[in-house]
XYZ file of C-alpha atoms in Angstrom:
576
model
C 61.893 259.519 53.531
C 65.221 259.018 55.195
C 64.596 255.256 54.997
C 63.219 255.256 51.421
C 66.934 257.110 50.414
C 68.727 254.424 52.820
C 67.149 251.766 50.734
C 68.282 252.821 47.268
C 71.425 253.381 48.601
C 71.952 250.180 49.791
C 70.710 249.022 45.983
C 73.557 251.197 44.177
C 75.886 249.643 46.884
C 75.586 245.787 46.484
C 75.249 246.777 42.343
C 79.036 247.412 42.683
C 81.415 245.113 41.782
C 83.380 243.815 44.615
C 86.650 244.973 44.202
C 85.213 248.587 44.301
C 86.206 251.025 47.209
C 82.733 253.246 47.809
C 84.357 254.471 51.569
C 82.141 254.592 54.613
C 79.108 256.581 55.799
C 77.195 256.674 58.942
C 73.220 256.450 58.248
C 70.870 258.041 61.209
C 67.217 256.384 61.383
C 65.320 259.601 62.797
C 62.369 257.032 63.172
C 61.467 253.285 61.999
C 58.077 252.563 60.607
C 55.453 251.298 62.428
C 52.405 249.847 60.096
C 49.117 250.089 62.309
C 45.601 248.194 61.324
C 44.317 251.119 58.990
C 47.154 250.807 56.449
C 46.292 246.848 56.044
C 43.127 246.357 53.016
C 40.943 243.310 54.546
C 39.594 240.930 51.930
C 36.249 240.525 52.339
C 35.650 236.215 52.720
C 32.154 236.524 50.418
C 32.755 238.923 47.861
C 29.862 240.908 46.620
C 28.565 240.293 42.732
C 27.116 243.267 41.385
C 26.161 241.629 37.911
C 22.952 240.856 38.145
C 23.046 237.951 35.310
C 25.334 235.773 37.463
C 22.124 235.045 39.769
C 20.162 233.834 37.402
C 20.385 229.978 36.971
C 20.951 229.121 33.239
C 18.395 225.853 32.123
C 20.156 223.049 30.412
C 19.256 221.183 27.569
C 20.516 218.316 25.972
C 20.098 216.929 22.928
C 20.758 213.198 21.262
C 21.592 212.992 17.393
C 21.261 209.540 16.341
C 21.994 208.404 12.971
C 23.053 204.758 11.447
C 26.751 203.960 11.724
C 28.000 201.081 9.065
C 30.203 198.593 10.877
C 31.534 195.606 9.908
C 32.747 193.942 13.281
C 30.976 190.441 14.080
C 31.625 189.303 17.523
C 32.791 185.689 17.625
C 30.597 183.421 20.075
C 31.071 182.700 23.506
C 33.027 179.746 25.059
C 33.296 178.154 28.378
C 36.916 178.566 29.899
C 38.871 175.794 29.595
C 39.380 174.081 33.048
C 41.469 171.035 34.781
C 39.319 168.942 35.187
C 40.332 166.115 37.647
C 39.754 162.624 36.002
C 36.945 160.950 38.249
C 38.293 157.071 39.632
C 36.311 154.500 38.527
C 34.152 152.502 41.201
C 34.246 149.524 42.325
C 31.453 147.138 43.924
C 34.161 144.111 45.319
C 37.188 144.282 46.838
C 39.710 141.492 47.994
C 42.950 141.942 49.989
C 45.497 139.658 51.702
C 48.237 140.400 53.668
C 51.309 138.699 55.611
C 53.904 139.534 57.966
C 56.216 138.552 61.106
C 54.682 136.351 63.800
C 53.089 134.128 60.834
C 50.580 136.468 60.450
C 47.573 136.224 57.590
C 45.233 138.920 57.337
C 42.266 138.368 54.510
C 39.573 140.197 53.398
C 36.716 139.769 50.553
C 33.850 141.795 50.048
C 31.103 141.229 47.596
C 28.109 142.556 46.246
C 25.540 142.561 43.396
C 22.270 143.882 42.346
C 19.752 141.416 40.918
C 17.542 144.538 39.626
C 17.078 147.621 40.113
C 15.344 147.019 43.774
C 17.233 143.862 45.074
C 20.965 143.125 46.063
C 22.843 140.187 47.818
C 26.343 140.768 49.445
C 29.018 138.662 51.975
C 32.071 139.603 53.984
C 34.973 137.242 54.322
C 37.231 138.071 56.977
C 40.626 136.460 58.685
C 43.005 137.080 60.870
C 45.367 134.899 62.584
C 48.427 134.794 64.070
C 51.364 131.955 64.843
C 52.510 133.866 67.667
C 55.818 133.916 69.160
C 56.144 136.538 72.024
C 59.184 136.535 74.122
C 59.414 134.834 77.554
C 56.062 133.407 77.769
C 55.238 129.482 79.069
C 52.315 128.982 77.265
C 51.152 129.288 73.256
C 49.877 132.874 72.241
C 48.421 131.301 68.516
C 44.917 133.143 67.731
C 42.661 133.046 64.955
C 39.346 134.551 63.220
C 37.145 134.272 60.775
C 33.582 135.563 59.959
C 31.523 135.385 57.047
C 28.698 137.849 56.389
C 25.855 138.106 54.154
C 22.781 140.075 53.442
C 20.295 140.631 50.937
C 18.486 143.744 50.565
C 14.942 145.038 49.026
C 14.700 148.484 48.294
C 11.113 149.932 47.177
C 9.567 153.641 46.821
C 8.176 153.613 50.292
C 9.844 150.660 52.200
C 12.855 148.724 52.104
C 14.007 145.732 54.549
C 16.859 143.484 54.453
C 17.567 139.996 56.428
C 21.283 139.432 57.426
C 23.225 136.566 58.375
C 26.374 135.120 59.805
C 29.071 132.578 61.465
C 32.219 134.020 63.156
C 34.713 131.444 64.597
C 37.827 131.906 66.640
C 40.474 130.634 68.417
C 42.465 132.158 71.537
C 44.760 131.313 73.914
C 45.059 132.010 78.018
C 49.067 132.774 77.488
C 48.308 135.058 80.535
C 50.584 132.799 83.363
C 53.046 134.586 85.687
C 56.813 133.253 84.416
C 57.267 132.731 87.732
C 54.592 130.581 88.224
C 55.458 127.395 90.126
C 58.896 129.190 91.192
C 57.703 127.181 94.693
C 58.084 123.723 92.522
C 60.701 121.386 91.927
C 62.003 122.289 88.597
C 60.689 119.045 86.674
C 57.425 119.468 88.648
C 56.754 122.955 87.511
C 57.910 121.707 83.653
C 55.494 119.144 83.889
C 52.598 121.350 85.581
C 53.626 123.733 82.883
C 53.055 121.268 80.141
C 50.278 120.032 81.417
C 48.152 122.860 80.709
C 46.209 123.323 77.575
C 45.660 126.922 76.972
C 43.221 126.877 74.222
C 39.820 128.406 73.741
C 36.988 127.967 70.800
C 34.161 130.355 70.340
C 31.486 130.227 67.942
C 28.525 132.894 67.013
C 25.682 132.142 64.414
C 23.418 135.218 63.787
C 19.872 136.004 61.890
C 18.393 139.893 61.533
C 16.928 142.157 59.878
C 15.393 145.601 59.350
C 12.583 147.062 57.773
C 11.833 150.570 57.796
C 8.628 152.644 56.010
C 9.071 156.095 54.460
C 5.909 157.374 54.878
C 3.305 156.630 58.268
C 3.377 156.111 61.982
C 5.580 153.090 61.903
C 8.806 153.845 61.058
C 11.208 150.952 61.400
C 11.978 148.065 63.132
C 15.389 146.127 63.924
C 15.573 142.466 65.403
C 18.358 139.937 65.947
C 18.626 136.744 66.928
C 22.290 135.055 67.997
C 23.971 131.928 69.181
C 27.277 132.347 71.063
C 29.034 128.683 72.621
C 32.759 127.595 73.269
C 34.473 124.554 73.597
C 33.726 124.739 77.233
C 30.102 123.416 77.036
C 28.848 127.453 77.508
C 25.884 128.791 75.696
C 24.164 131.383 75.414
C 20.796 132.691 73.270
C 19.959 136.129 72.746
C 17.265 137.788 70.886
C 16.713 141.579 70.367
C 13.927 143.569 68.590
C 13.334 147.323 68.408
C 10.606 148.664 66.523
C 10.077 152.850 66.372
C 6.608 155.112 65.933
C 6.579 158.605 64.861
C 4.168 161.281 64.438
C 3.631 165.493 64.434
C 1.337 167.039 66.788
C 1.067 170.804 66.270
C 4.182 170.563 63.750
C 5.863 169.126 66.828
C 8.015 165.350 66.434
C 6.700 162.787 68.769
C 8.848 159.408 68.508
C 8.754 156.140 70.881
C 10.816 153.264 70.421
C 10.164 149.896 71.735
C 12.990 147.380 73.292
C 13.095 143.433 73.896
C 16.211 142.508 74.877
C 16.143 138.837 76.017
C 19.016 136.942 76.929
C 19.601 133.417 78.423
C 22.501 130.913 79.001
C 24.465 128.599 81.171
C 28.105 128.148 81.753
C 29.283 124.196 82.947
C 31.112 124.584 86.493
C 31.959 127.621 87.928
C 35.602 128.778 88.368
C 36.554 126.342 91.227
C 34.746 123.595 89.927
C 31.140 124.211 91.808
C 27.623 123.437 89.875
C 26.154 124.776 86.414
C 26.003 128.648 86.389
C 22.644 129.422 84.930
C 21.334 132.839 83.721
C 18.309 135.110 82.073
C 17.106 138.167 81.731
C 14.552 140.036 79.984
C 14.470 143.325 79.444
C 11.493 145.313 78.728
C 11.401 149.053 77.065
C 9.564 152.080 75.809
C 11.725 155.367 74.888
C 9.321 157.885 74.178
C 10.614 161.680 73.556
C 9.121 164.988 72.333
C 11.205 167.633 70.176
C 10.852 170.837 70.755
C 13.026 173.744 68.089
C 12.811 177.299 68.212
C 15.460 179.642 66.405
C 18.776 177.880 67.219
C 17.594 175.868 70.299
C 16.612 171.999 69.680
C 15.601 170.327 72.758
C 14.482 166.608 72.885
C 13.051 165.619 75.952
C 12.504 161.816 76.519
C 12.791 159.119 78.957
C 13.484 155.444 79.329
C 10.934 153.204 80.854
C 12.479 149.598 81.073
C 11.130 146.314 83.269
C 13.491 144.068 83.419
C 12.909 139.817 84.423
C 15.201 137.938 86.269
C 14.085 134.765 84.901
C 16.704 132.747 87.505
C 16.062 134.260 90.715
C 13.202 135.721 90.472
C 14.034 139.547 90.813
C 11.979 141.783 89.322
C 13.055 145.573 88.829
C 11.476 148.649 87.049
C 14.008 151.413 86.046
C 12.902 154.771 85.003
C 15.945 157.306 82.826
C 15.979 160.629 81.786
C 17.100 160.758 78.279
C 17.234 165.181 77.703
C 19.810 166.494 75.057
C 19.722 169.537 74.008
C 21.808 172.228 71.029
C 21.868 175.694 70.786
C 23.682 176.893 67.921
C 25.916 180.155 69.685
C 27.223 181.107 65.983
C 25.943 178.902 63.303
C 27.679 176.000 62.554
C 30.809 177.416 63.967
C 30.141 176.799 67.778
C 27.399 174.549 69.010
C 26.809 174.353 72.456
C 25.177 171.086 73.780
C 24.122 169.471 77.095
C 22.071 166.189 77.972
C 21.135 163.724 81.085
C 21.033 160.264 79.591
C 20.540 156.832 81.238
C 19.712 153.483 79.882
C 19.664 149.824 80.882
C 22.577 147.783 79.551
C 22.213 144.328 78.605
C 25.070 142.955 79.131
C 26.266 139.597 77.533
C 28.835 136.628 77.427
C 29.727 137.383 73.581
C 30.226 140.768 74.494
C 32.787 140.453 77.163
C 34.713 137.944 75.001
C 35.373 140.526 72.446
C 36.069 143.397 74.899
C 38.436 140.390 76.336
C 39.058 137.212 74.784
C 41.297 135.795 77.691
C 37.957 135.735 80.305
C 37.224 132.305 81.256
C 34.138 130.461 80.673
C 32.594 131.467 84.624
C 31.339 134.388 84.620
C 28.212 135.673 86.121
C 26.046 137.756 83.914
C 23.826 140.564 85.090
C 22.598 143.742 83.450
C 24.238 147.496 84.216
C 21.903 150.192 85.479
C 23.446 153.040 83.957
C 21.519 155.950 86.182
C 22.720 159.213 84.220
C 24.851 160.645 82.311
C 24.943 164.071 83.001
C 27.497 165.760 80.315
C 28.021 169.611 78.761
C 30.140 170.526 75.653
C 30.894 173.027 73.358
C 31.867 171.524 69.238
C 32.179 173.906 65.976
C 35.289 175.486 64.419
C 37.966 176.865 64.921
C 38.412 177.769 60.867
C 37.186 176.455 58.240
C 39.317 173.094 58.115
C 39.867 172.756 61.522
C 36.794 171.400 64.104
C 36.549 171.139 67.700
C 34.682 169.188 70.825
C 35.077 169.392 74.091
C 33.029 167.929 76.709
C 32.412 167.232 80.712
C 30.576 164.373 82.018
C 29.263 162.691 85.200
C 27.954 159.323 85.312
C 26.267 157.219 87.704
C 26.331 153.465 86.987
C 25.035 150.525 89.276
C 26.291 146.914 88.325
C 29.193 148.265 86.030
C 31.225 145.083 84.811
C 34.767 145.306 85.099
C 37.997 142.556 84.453
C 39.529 141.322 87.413
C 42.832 138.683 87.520
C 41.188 135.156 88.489
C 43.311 133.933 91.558
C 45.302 130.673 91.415
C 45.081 128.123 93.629
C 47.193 124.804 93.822
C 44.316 122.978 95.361
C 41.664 123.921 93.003
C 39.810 120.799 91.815
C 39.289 122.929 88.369
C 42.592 121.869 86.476
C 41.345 123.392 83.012
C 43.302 125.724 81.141
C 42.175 128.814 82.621
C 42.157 127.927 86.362
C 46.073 128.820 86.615
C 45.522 132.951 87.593
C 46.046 133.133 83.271
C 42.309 134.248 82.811
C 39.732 137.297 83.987
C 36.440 137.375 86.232
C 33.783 140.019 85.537
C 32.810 141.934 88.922
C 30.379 144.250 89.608
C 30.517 147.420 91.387
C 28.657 150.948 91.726
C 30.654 153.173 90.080
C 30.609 157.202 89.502
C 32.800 158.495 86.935
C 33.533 161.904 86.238
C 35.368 162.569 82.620
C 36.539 165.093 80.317
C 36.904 164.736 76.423
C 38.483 166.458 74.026
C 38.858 166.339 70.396
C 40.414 168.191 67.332
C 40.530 167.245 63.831
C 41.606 169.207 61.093
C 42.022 168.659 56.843
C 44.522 170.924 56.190
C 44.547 170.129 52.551
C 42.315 168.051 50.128
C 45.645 165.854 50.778
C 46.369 166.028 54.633
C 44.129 165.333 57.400
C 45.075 165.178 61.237
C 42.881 164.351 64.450
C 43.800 163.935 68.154
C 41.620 163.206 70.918
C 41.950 162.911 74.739
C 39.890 161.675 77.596
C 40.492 162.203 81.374
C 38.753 160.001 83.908
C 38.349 159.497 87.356
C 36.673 156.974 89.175
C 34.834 156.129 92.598
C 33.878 152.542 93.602
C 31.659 151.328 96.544
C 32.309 147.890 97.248
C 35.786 147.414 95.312
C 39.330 148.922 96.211
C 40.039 149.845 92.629
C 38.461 150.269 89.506
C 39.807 147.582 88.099
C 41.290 148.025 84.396
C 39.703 151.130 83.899
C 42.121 153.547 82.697
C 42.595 157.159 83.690
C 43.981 158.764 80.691
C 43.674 158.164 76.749
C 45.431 159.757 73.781
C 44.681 158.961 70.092
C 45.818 160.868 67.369
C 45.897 160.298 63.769
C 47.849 162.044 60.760
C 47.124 161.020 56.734
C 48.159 162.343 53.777
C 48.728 161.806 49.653
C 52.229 162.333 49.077
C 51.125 161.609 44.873
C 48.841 160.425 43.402
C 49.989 157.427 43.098
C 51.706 157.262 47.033
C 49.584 157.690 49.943
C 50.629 157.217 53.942
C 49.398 157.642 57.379
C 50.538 157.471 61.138
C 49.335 157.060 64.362
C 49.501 156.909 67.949
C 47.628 156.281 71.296
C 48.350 156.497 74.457
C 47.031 154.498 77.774
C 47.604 155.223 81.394
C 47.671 153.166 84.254
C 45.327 150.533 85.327
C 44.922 148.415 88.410
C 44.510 145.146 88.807
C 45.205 142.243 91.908
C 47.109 139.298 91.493
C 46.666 136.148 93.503
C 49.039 132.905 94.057
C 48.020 130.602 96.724
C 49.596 127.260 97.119
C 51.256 124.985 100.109
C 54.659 127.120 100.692
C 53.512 130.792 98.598
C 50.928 133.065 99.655
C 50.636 136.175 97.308
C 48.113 138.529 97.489
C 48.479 142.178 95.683
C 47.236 145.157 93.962
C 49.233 145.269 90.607
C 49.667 148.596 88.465
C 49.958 147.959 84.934
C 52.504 150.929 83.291
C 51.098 153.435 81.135
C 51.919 152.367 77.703
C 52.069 154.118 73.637
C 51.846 152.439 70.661
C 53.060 153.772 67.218
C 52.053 152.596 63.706
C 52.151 153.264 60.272
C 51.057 152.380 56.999
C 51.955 153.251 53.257
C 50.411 152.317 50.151
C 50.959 152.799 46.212
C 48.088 152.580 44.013
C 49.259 150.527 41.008
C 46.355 151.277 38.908
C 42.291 151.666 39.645
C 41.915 148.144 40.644
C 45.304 147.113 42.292
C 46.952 148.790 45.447
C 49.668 148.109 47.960
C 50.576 148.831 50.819
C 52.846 147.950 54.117
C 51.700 148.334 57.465
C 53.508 148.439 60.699
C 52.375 148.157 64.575
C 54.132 148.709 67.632
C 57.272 150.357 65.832
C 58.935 151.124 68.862
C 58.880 147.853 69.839
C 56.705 147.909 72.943
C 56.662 144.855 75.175
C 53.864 146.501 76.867
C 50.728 144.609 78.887
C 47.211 145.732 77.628
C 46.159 142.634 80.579
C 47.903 141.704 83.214
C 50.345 138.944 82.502
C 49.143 139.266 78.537
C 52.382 140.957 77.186
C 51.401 142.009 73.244
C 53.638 141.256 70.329
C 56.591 143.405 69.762
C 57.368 145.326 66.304
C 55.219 143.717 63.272
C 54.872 144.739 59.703
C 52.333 143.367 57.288
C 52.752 143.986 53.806
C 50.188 143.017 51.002
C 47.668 143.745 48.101
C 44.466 145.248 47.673
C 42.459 144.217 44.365
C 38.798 146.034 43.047
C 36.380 143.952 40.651
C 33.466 144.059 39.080
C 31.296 140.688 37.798
């Protein structure tokens, strides 16, 4: 009680106005309250329902009145959304373009084509290139030029088609290759007239006949077969005839294929390089590639081999070669990463045509011999990284017997052979067992429907038996590659590669110099451009330009390349 009085006093006092004197008093608490448990009501977490009609669960029913509504709302029909529809370039079956730029340079180019009916067509290929030259600080003329013409006719039918092909390609290079030093151990008028003396100039000629015909339907599949004739102005020849036909069949819903190979190949060369007797050679090479595919889930194995017989139809010496040819896929994620693997070996036919074009400054001596290419034993991993951007990268090991490399030919003063490559300005093939182990990589990547970029990279390292070097066999390339529409009417692109060192031996051997020594040719990069505007459908321009930073570099030994060019021109599309 005394606290229930203390309380409403303490109500009348703060109800006072301020400024009101009320005195003091002194308030005793005899004893403060103390609440215990039984003066606190608990409310019960599940209350008790004593009306018994809440239990009972109440059935539902509905019910639908439907009557006729009058409406006078007529929908309007339905259209396709309007959309942008890009406007589709015309096509064109022909083409010509010509070009011209610095160092008297012509490059032309006609394509052609028609359909006689609905199954047959005839088409040729005009090309040329050629140069004036004009490269800095060289003795001898650096002129080139070639021309091909191609043509074909075709017969397309609901279950075969074939086509015969034929062709001329002439050209014209020169052995500029000589050492400006060369003669330094001369009398000045003697060198000049050594110097003059030499006619650098070299003719080759190719005539070819093929064809292909290939079934849709049966065992026999298709067959390929080619038949060329390579000479220079040097008295060398050389035949070569090549036919490849290919079976196929299903056992068990399994793929069985075998492909057949004759590779023949004979010629002669008129002296060899220090003037000695005729250089004759042959070979025929003969081949059956059988292999067996085997797929389950994402694993596709083909397992094959190489059986090949080759004929040394000069000396003699016959050889049977047996080669694992195993790849193998296993998709890890789809098409996004593929893993692959393979052991691969084949015999190469090598070839006097071929080494021209891999090297047009070789002279006209050369001995010709096939490659045994052992294995190739490579793993890799491709796919993508996103959606516009793919991958590869891959690890190899290969085993090759008789691998043809370019060596420097040696000079000598007293060499009866006085022709225009006898002067240490031309290159010998040699032949050496070599193992190479490599490493690949590529990247490519369309960033836009308007922008596309690709680099690529191989490492290599190599071991020789017999030679000191693998000679001109580089260690290191780089490519890479970047296009892109700037309009629609303006497109450009760019690009670069890279080279590293090679090695090669130079050789100078006369009455008062002896010069004997392993070069190394610098690492070199090359930078070029190109940009085009496209008039209309049919007529586009462009402007090209090579070694823009104006590299004096030496892709041969001795065979500096020419400095900054541009080419600018026209490219036309017709119709008959």
């Amino acid at each position: 009680m005394a606290a229930l009085f203390l309380f409403a006093g303490l109500q009348t006092t703060f109800a006072q106005k301020k400024d009101e004197n009320i005195g003091t008093e002194v308030v005793n608490v005899v004893k403060p309250y103390t609440p215990t448990i039984s003066d606190a009501f608990k409310v019960k977490e599940t209350p008790t329902l004593e009306d018994d009609d809440n239990t009972k669960k109440e059935e539902i029913k509905y019910n639908i009145f439907s009557f006729p509504v009058a409406s006078t709302f007529t929908p309007s029909k339905g259209r396709a959304a309007t959309v942008d529809k890009a406007k589709q370039e015309k096509l064109y079956k022909n083409y010509a373009t010509l070009g011209v730029g610095n160092y008297g340079t012509v490059n032309a180019e006609l394509f052609v084509t028609e359909n006689l009916n609905k199954n047959e067509y005839v088409g040729g290929m005009l090309r040329h290139i050629s140069s004036q030259g004009g490269i800095n600080d060289i003795l001898l003329d650096d002129k080139f030029y070639n021309t091909s013409l191609d043509l074909t006719y075709g017969n397309q039918q609901k279950d075969y088609s074939w086509n015969v092909d034929a062709g001329y390609q002439h050209q014209i290079y020169n052995w500029y290759g000589l050492r400006t030093d060369f003669g330094s151990d001369l009398l000045e008028e003697d060198r000049n007239n050594l110097v003059r003396g030499i006619d650098p100039q070299h003719t080759y000629q190719n005539i070819y006949l093929g064809g292909r015909f290939s079934v849709e339907d049966g065992i026999f599949k298709d067959a390929t077969l080619k038949f060329s004739r390579f000479s220079d102005d040097f008295g060398s020849g050389e035949n070569r005839f090549f036919v490849k036909p290919t079976v196929g069949f299903e056992v068990s819903g399994q793929k069985i294929n075998a492909s057949f190979v004759v590779d023949y190949i004979g010629g002669s060369f008129e002296k060899t390089y220090f003037g000695g007797d005729e250089i004759k050679y042959g070979y025929a090479n003969f081949g059956v590639q059988p292999s067996f595919t085997y797929q389950q889930d994402d694993l596709t194995v083909n397992l094959g081999a190489g059986l090949f017989y080759s004929v040394d139809n000069e000396n003699s010496d016959n050889k049977f070669f047996v080669y694992p040819q195993v790849t193998a896929t296993y998709r890890i994620v789809g098409d996004v990463m593929i893993a692959y693997a393979g052991a691969e070996g084949s015999l190469k036919q090598n070839s006097y045509r071929d080494f021209t074009q891999e090297n047009f400054f070789v002279s006209p001596t050369l001995g010709i011999a096939p490659t045994d290419q052992k294995y190739d034993i490579y793993v890799g991993l491709k796919g993508k990284i996103a959606n516009n951007v793919g991958f590869n990268i891959r690890g190899s090991y290969k085993n090759e017997d008789q691998k043809a490399m370019f060596k420097n030919n040696p000079y000598f003063s007293t060499n009866p052979n006085t022709e225009g490559y006898a002067f240490g300005n031309s290159f010998d093939v040699v032949y050496d067992n070599v193992k190479t182990i490599s490493f690949f990589g590529e990247l490519k990547a369309d960033f836009s429907k308007n922008v596309s970029f690709g680099i690529s990279g191989t490492f290599n390292s190599f071991t020789t038996d017999a030679e000191s070097e693998a000679w001109n066999l580089p260690t290191l390339e780089v490519a890479a590659n970047l296009d892109f529409n700037i309009t629609e009417k303006w497109y450009a692109g760019t690009s670069v590669f890279f080279v590293g060192e090679r090695k090669d031996q130079f050789s100078y051997t006369s009455a008062l110099r002896n010069d004997l020594e392993n070069t190394t040719l610098d690492s070199y990069f090359d930078l070029n451009a190109h940009v085009g505007y496209k008039y209309s459908e049919r007529l586009t321009g462009f402007l090209k330009l090579n070694n823009i930073a104006n590299q004096d570099y030496q892709k041969w030994i001795n065979y500096p390349v020419q400095g900054f060019q541009f080419l600018i021109g026209a490219n036309y599309k017709f119709d008959f």
